């Protein structure tokens, strides 16, 4: 009986730390003035099951370089980023459109279907009303902006399922 109770207490403690670290990562993303590619890749990588929550523990924590790039490396391996992009690069609006379109399977028009790229993903997001008309594909984003666009994409994908 003692073993069962001990295991339950340990399981409860471990599950609490998982959720605490997850919210800590979201807080760090939201507070960042200029979002990096690694930060922007975190939520869509979880959504697309490129990584799982346990693998991502420690992501964005100081001094933990090996886990900092788990979501970014997984997304890059799936072709969501060009080879020249690094995890610490500031993400642009064009890059995030392509990342979200690819990971969330957002269907595009003719040109995006034929030539999936940042350019046509950006144009598709503008056409779908995800982005305002005056948006620029080279614009740098804050962490809050990346999460706002992600939430809009979730509503779009959720309405199509």
Backbone as CSV, one residue per row, in Angstrom:
resi,resn,N_x,N_y,N_z,CA_x,CA_y,CA_z,C_x,C_y,C_z
1,UNK,0.818,-1.191,0.000,0.000,0.000,0.000,0.866,1.260,0.000
2,UNK,1.974,1.222,0.784,2.867,2.365,0.838,3.495,2.634,-0.520
3,UNK,3.819,1.574,-1.246,4.415,1.733,-2.569,3.439,2.403,-3.527
4,UNK,2.196,2.012,-3.448,1.164,2.589,-4.326,0.984,4.078,-4.050
5,UNK,0.924,4.441,-2.788,0.764,5.840,-2.408,2.002,6.639,-2.821
6,UNK,3.174,6.062,-2.597,4.420,6.741,-2.982,4.470,6.975,-4.480
7,UNK,4.090,5.967,-5.252,4.072,6.115,-6.715,3.080,7.188,-7.146
8,UNK,1.935,7.243,-6.507,0.929,8.259,-6.827,1.451,9.663,-6.539
9,UNK,2.122,9.837,-5.420,2.668,11.138,-5.059,3.745,11.555,-6.057
10,UNK,4.607,10.627,-6.429,5.660,10.931,-7.403,5.055,11.275,-8.755
11,UNK,4.058,10.517,-9.187,3.400,10.793,-10.470,2.737,12.163,-10.461
12,UNK,2.112,12.526,-9.355,1.474,13.836,-9.240,2.514,14.943,-9.313
13,UNK,3.629,14.775,-8.623,4.703,15.770,-8.633,5.272,15.950,-10.036
14,UNK,5.525,14.844,-10.733,6.093,14.908,-12.086,5.114,15.581,-13.042
15,UNK,3.834,15.250,-12.954,2.858,15.865,-13.857,2.722,17.363,-13.599
16,UNK,2.841,17.785,-12.353,2.780,19.218,-12.049,3.967,19.962,-12.654
17,UNK,5.142,19.365,-12.630,6.306,20.035,-13.195,6.221,20.108,-14.711
18,UNK,5.599,19.122,-15.348,5.437,19.154,-16.806,4.599,20.358,-17.194
19,UNK,3.466,20.544,-16.547,2.596,21.666,-16.887,3.227,22.995,-16.513
20,UNK,3.977,23.041,-15.444,4.631,24.277,-15.034,5.673,24.693,-16.065
21,UNK,6.438,23.747,-16.582,7.449,24.092,-17.571,6.807,24.497,-18.885
22,UNK,5.688,23.883,-19.221,4.997,24.237,-20.449,4.512,25.687,-20.381
23,UNK,3.929,26.079,-19.263,3.470,27.459,-19.127,4.653,28.421,-19.043
24,UNK,5.761,27.950,-18.492,6.961,28.784,-18.421,7.466,29.092,-19.832
25,UNK,7.421,28.096,-20.712,7.863,28.304,-22.093,6.958,29.291,-22.811
26,UNK,5.656,29.154,-22.614,4.722,30.092,-23.245,4.942,31.508,-22.730
27,UNK,5.204,31.647,-21.449,5.476,32.960,-20.878,6.723,33.571,-21.500
28,UNK,7.770,32.774,-21.677,8.995,33.283,-22.290,8.760,33.697,-23.742
29,UNK,7.937,32.934,-24.441,7.629,33.289,-25.836,6.868,34.610,-25.872
30,UNK,5.860,34.733,-25.047,5.024,35.941,-25.028,5.843,37.177,-24.672
31,UNK,6.772,37.044,-23.741,7.552,38.195,-23.286,8.646,38.618,-24.246
32,UNK,8.980,37.797,-25.237,10.095,38.145,-26.126,9.696,39.247,-27.100
33,UNK,10.555,40.248,-27.199,10.330,41.376,-28.112,10.449,40.943,-29.564
34,UNK,11.451,40.142,-29.863,11.673,39.591,-31.201,11.720,38.080,-31.073
35,UNK,10.726,37.401,-31.623,10.654,35.942,-31.517,11.722,35.289,-32.397
36,UNK,12.316,34.238,-31.881,13.298,33.486,-32.661,12.587,32.340,-33.380
37,UNK,13.283,31.745,-34.318,12.713,30.608,-35.049,12.439,29.438,-34.112
38,UNK,13.308,29.235,-33.120,13.110,28.149,-32.157,11.843,28.382,-31.331
39,UNK,11.612,29.615,-30.912,10.409,29.913,-30.137,9.154,29.735,-30.984
40,UNK,9.193,30.215,-32.215,8.023,30.129,-33.094,7.722,28.692,-33.478
41,UNK,8.723,27.824,-33.493,8.521,26.432,-33.903,7.956,25.568,-32.782
42,UNK,7.974,26.054,-31.551,7.570,25.225,-30.416,6.113,24.755,-30.512
43,UNK,5.167,25.666,-30.621,3.750,25.286,-30.647,3.366,24.460,-31.878
44,UNK,3.766,24.866,-33.092,3.392,24.025,-34.230,4.069,22.653,-34.211
45,UNK,5.269,22.552,-33.630,5.929,21.244,-33.534,5.163,20.326,-32.583
46,UNK,4.646,20.877,-31.507,3.795,20.092,-30.611,2.491,19.717,-31.308
47,UNK,1.889,20.657,-32.011,0.631,20.422,-32.706,0.769,19.308,-33.745
48,UNK,1.854,19.331,-34.497,2.060,18.362,-35.568,2.732,17.077,-35.091
49,UNK,2.963,16.958,-33.785,3.605,15.790,-33.192,5.018,15.550,-33.714
50,UNK,5.722,16.624,-34.049,7.143,16.510,-34.395,7.934,16.192,-33.131
51,UNK,7.482,16.748,-32.013,8.069,16.479,-30.702,6.917,16.234,-29.745
52,UNK,7.210,15.633,-28.594,6.166,15.518,-27.576,6.553,16.375,-26.384
53,UNK,5.640,16.545,-25.498,5.836,17.443,-24.352,7.036,17.027,-23.499
54,UNK,7.230,15.717,-23.314,8.330,15.244,-22.480,9.683,15.572,-23.112
55,UNK,9.784,15.438,-24.456,11.039,15.748,-25.136,11.373,17.230,-25.033
56,UNK,10.346,18.057,-24.965,10.564,19.493,-24.993,10.842,20.081,-23.621
57,UNK,10.798,19.280,-22.573,11.089,19.811,-21.237,12.484,20.395,-21.223
58,UNK,12.605,21.537,-20.688,13.895,22.205,-20.645,14.098,23.134,-21.824
59,UNK,13.206,23.127,-22.800,13.346,24.012,-23.930,13.273,25.450,-23.454
60,UNK,14.118,26.294,-24.007,14.195,27.706,-23.692,14.747,27.991,-22.303
61,UNK,15.206,26.984,-21.579,15.800,27.276,-20.282,17.255,27.662,-20.484
62,UNK,17.719,28.542,-19.668,19.091,29.031,-19.790,20.078,27.902,-19.527
63,UNK,21.128,27.860,-20.344,22.175,26.885,-20.147,21.855,25.488,-20.620
64,UNK,20.792,25.293,-21.371,20.414,23.965,-21.836,20.340,23.972,-23.347
65,UNK,21.476,24.179,-23.997,21.533,24.361,-25.446,21.100,23.134,-26.220
66,UNK,21.295,21.931,-25.684,20.941,20.738,-26.436,19.436,20.592,-26.622
67,UNK,18.648,21.033,-25.647,17.204,20.926,-25.756,16.548,22.199,-26.292
68,UNK,17.286,23.296,-26.331,16.722,24.556,-26.803,16.189,24.454,-28.223
69,UNK,16.805,23.636,-29.036,16.481,23.603,-30.450,15.673,22.385,-30.861
70,UNK,15.104,21.639,-29.938,14.397,20.405,-30.281,13.255,20.659,-31.262
71,UNK,12.399,21.621,-30.980,11.269,21.913,-31.860,11.757,22.482,-33.181
72,UNK,12.734,23.369,-33.115,13.262,23.968,-34.342,13.893,22.925,-35.247
73,UNK,14.724,22.066,-34.677,15.400,21.040,-35.480,14.397,20.071,-36.098
74,UNK,13.364,19.716,-35.345,12.331,18.818,-35.879,11.594,19.485,-37.035
75,UNK,11.245,20.759,-36.886,10.555,21.481,-37.959,11.468,21.669,-39.167
76,UNK,12.721,21.940,-38.917,13.680,22.122,-40.020,13.866,20.818,-40.782
77,UNK,13.890,19.694,-40.068,14.028,18.383,-40.713,12.821,18.066,-41.592
78,UNK,11.666,18.609,-41.240,10.445,18.394,-42.035,10.322,19.395,-43.180
79,UNK,11.306,20.265,-43.338,11.309,21.211,-44.451,10.571,22.500,-44.196
80,UNK,10.344,22.843,-42.940,9.609,24.064,-42.605,10.488,25.310,-42.621
81,UNK,11.796,25.136,-42.579,12.743,26.244,-42.616,13.784,25.970,-43.692
82,UNK,14.308,27.033,-44.276,15.379,26.863,-45.257,16.662,26.452,-44.525
83,UNK,17.595,25.816,-45.231,18.826,25.342,-44.570,19.672,26.449,-43.944
84,UNK,19.571,27.672,-44.441,20.400,28.759,-43.932,19.884,29.363,-42.627
85,UNK,18.676,29.041,-42.226,18.068,29.614,-41.029,18.594,28.895,-39.789
86,UNK,18.895,29.675,-38.748,19.341,29.097,-37.474,18.257,29.270,-36.420
87,UNK,18.387,28.544,-35.339,17.394,28.594,-34.263,17.317,29.973,-33.623
88,UNK,18.428,30.703,-33.584,18.467,32.016,-32.946,18.079,33.151,-33.880
89,UNK,17.819,32.854,-35.143,17.415,33.896,-36.099,16.052,34.444,-35.708
90,UNK,15.881,35.738,-35.896,14.561,36.333,-35.668,13.639,35.885,-36.795
91,UNK,12.453,35.457,-36.441,11.530,34.927,-37.449,10.809,36.058,-38.149
92,UNK,10.585,35.882,-39.447,9.853,36.864,-40.239,8.430,36.369,-40.450
93,UNK,7.589,37.257,-40.899,6.199,36.913,-41.144,6.072,35.869,-42.256
94,UNK,6.899,35.966,-43.287,6.882,34.972,-44.355,7.265,33.588,-43.847
95,UNK,8.286,33.519,-42.990,8.726,32.239,-42.446,7.657,31.607,-41.561
96,UNK,7.002,32.429,-40.753,6.005,31.866,-39.849,4.770,31.400,-40.616
97,UNK,4.421,32.086,-41.683,3.295,31.643,-42.506,3.580,30.269,-43.100
98,UNK,4.791,30.095,-43.625,5.155,28.805,-44.216,5.211,27.722,-43.149
99,UNK,5.780,28.043,-41.985,5.854,27.089,-40.875,4.466,26.621,-40.465
100,UNK,3.558,27.553,-40.243,2.212,27.201,-39.802,1.423,26.495,-40.903
101,UNK,1.558,26.938,-42.139,0.839,26.292,-43.240,1.278,24.839,-43.385
102,UNK,2.567,24.610,-43.249,3.106,23.255,-43.436,2.768,22.341,-42.257
103,UNK,2.929,22.834,-41.041,2.703,21.976,-39.870,1.222,21.757,-39.588
104,UNK,0.382,22.714,-39.942,-1.041,22.605,-39.643,-1.854,22.158,-40.855
105,UNK,-1.161,21.823,-41.933,-1.805,21.358,-43.165,-2.889,22.314,-43.654
106,UNK,-2.563,23.586,-43.682,-3.501,24.582,-44.196,-3.423,24.541,-45.712
107,UNK,-4.543,24.261,-46.322,-4.589,24.148,-47.774,-4.454,25.519,-48.400
108,UNK,-3.754,25.553,-49.511,-3.528,26.812,-50.199,-4.133,26.795,-51.589
109,UNK,-3.910,27.884,-52.277,-4.391,28.010,-53.642,-3.493,27.268,-54.624
110,UNK,-3.677,27.575,-55.892,-2.959,26.895,-56.962,-1.445,27.049,-56.835
111,UNK,-0.976,28.282,-56.676,0.470,28.496,-56.632,1.107,27.907,-55.380
112,UNK,0.426,27.993,-54.243,0.989,27.367,-53.036,1.023,25.853,-53.196
113,UNK,0.010,25.289,-53.835,-0.020,23.840,-54.051,1.091,23.395,-54.992
114,UNK,1.372,24.197,-56.021,2.421,23.850,-56.978,3.819,24.160,-56.455
115,UNK,3.957,25.313,-55.813,5.262,25.782,-55.334,5.175,26.169,-53.857
116,UNK,5.091,25.186,-52.957,4.988,25.543,-51.528,6.246,26.286,-51.065
117,UNK,6.057,27.537,-50.690,7.170,28.376,-50.255,6.643,29.461,-49.323
118,UNK,7.585,30.201,-48.732,7.210,31.299,-47.838,6.353,32.325,-48.568
119,UNK,6.737,32.643,-49.801,6.046,33.667,-50.575,4.567,33.342,-50.749
120,UNK,4.281,32.127,-51.204,2.894,31.768,-51.474,2.114,31.450,-50.204
121,UNK,2.783,30.989,-49.159,2.107,30.801,-47.881,1.680,32.157,-47.328
122,UNK,2.563,33.145,-47.438,2.244,34.502,-46.987,1.040,35.053,-47.760
123,UNK,1.054,34.899,-49.083,-0.064,35.386,-49.898,-1.365,34.670,-49.540
124,UNK,-1.269,33.386,-49.247,-2.449,32.611,-48.876,-3.014,33.070,-47.538
125,UNK,-2.140,33.373,-46.585,-2.599,33.842,-45.284,-3.277,35.207,-45.412
126,UNK,-2.764,36.043,-46.290,-3.416,37.337,-46.515,-4.781,37.133,-47.168
127,UNK,-4.854,36.232,-48.124,-6.115,35.972,-48.814,-7.165,35.381,-47.872
128,UNK,-6.748,34.571,-46.917,-7.673,33.954,-45.965,-8.062,34.902,-44.829
129,UNK,-7.423,36.081,-44.773,-7.745,37.052,-43.739,-7.022,36.817,-42.428
130,UNK,-6.041,35.934,-42.426,-5.262,35.690,-41.206,-4.362,36.881,-40.924
131,UNK,-3.852,37.491,-41.989,-2.968,38.652,-41.875,-3.660,39.885,-42.436
132,UNK,-3.341,41.067,-41.909,-3.920,42.292,-42.466,-3.333,42.599,-43.848
133,UNK,-4.021,43.395,-44.612,-3.602,43.733,-45.969,-2.267,44.436,-46.051
134,UNK,-1.900,45.201,-45.030,-0.648,45.958,-45.067,0.547,45.162,-44.515
135,UNK,0.373,43.882,-44.259,1.450,43.047,-43.720,2.581,42.899,-44.737
136,UNK,3.801,42.798,-44.206,5.004,42.666,-45.031,5.689,41.344,-44.695
137,UNK,6.067,40.530,-45.700,6.661,39.219,-45.395,8.008,39.285,-44.677
138,UNK,8.707,40.403,-44.748,9.998,40.536,-44.077,9.889,41.092,-42.672
139,UNK,8.687,41.369,-42.215,8.465,41.951,-40.900,8.870,40.984,-39.787
140,UNK,9.586,41.486,-38.797,9.973,40.687,-37.630,8.811,40.667,-36.648
141,UNK,8.653,39.568,-35.942,7.502,39.390,-35.061,7.919,39.296,-33.600
142,UNK,7.004,39.704,-32.733,7.206,39.496,-31.296,6.631,38.127,-30.940
143,UNK,6.915,37.673,-29.746,6.381,36.393,-29.297,4.868,36.390,-29.253
144,UNK,4.297,37.508,-28.820,2.834,37.617,-28.754,2.218,37.510,-30.153
145,UNK,2.867,38.117,-31.148,2.367,38.033,-32.523,2.354,36.593,-33.031
146,UNK,3.412,35.838,-32.719,3.472,34.454,-33.190,2.346,33.619,-32.608
147,UNK,2.042,33.843,-31.333,0.965,33.087,-30.693,-0.394,33.529,-31.225
148,UNK,-0.562,34.819,-31.498,-1.823,35.305,-32.076,-2.086,34.666,-33.436
149,UNK,-1.075,34.608,-34.275,-1.232,34.004,-35.598,-1.500,32.506,-35.462
150,UNK,-0.814,31.861,-34.526,-1.038,30.435,-34.295,-2.482,30.179,-33.876
151,UNK,-3.010,30.991,-32.965,-4.403,30.830,-32.519,-5.387,31.037,-33.665
152,UNK,-5.112,32.009,-34.530,-5.976,32.241,-35.684,-5.952,31.033,-36.616
153,UNK,-4.780,30.462,-36.812,-4.660,29.265,-37.652,-5.409,28.088,-37.030
154,UNK,-5.343,27.951,-35.708,-6.078,26.888,-35.037,-7.578,27.021,-35.253
155,UNK,-8.086,28.252,-35.188,-9.513,28.463,-35.438,-9.863,28.105,-36.879
156,UNK,-8.985,28.458,-37.816,-9.213,28.143,-39.217,-9.217,26.636,-39.447
157,UNK,-8.240,25.949,-38.897,-8.142,24.496,-39.068,-9.280,23.801,-38.321
158,UNK,-9.601,24.298,-37.138,-10.679,23.702,-36.350,-12.025,23.805,-37.038
159,UNK,-12.246,24.868,-37.793,-13.503,25.036,-38.513,-13.620,24.128,-39.713
160,UNK,-12.490,23.616,-40.199,-12.501,22.747,-41.379,-12.556,21.286,-41.039
161,UNK,-12.418,20.936,-39.764,-12.413,19.519,-39.391,-13.799,19.001,-39.151
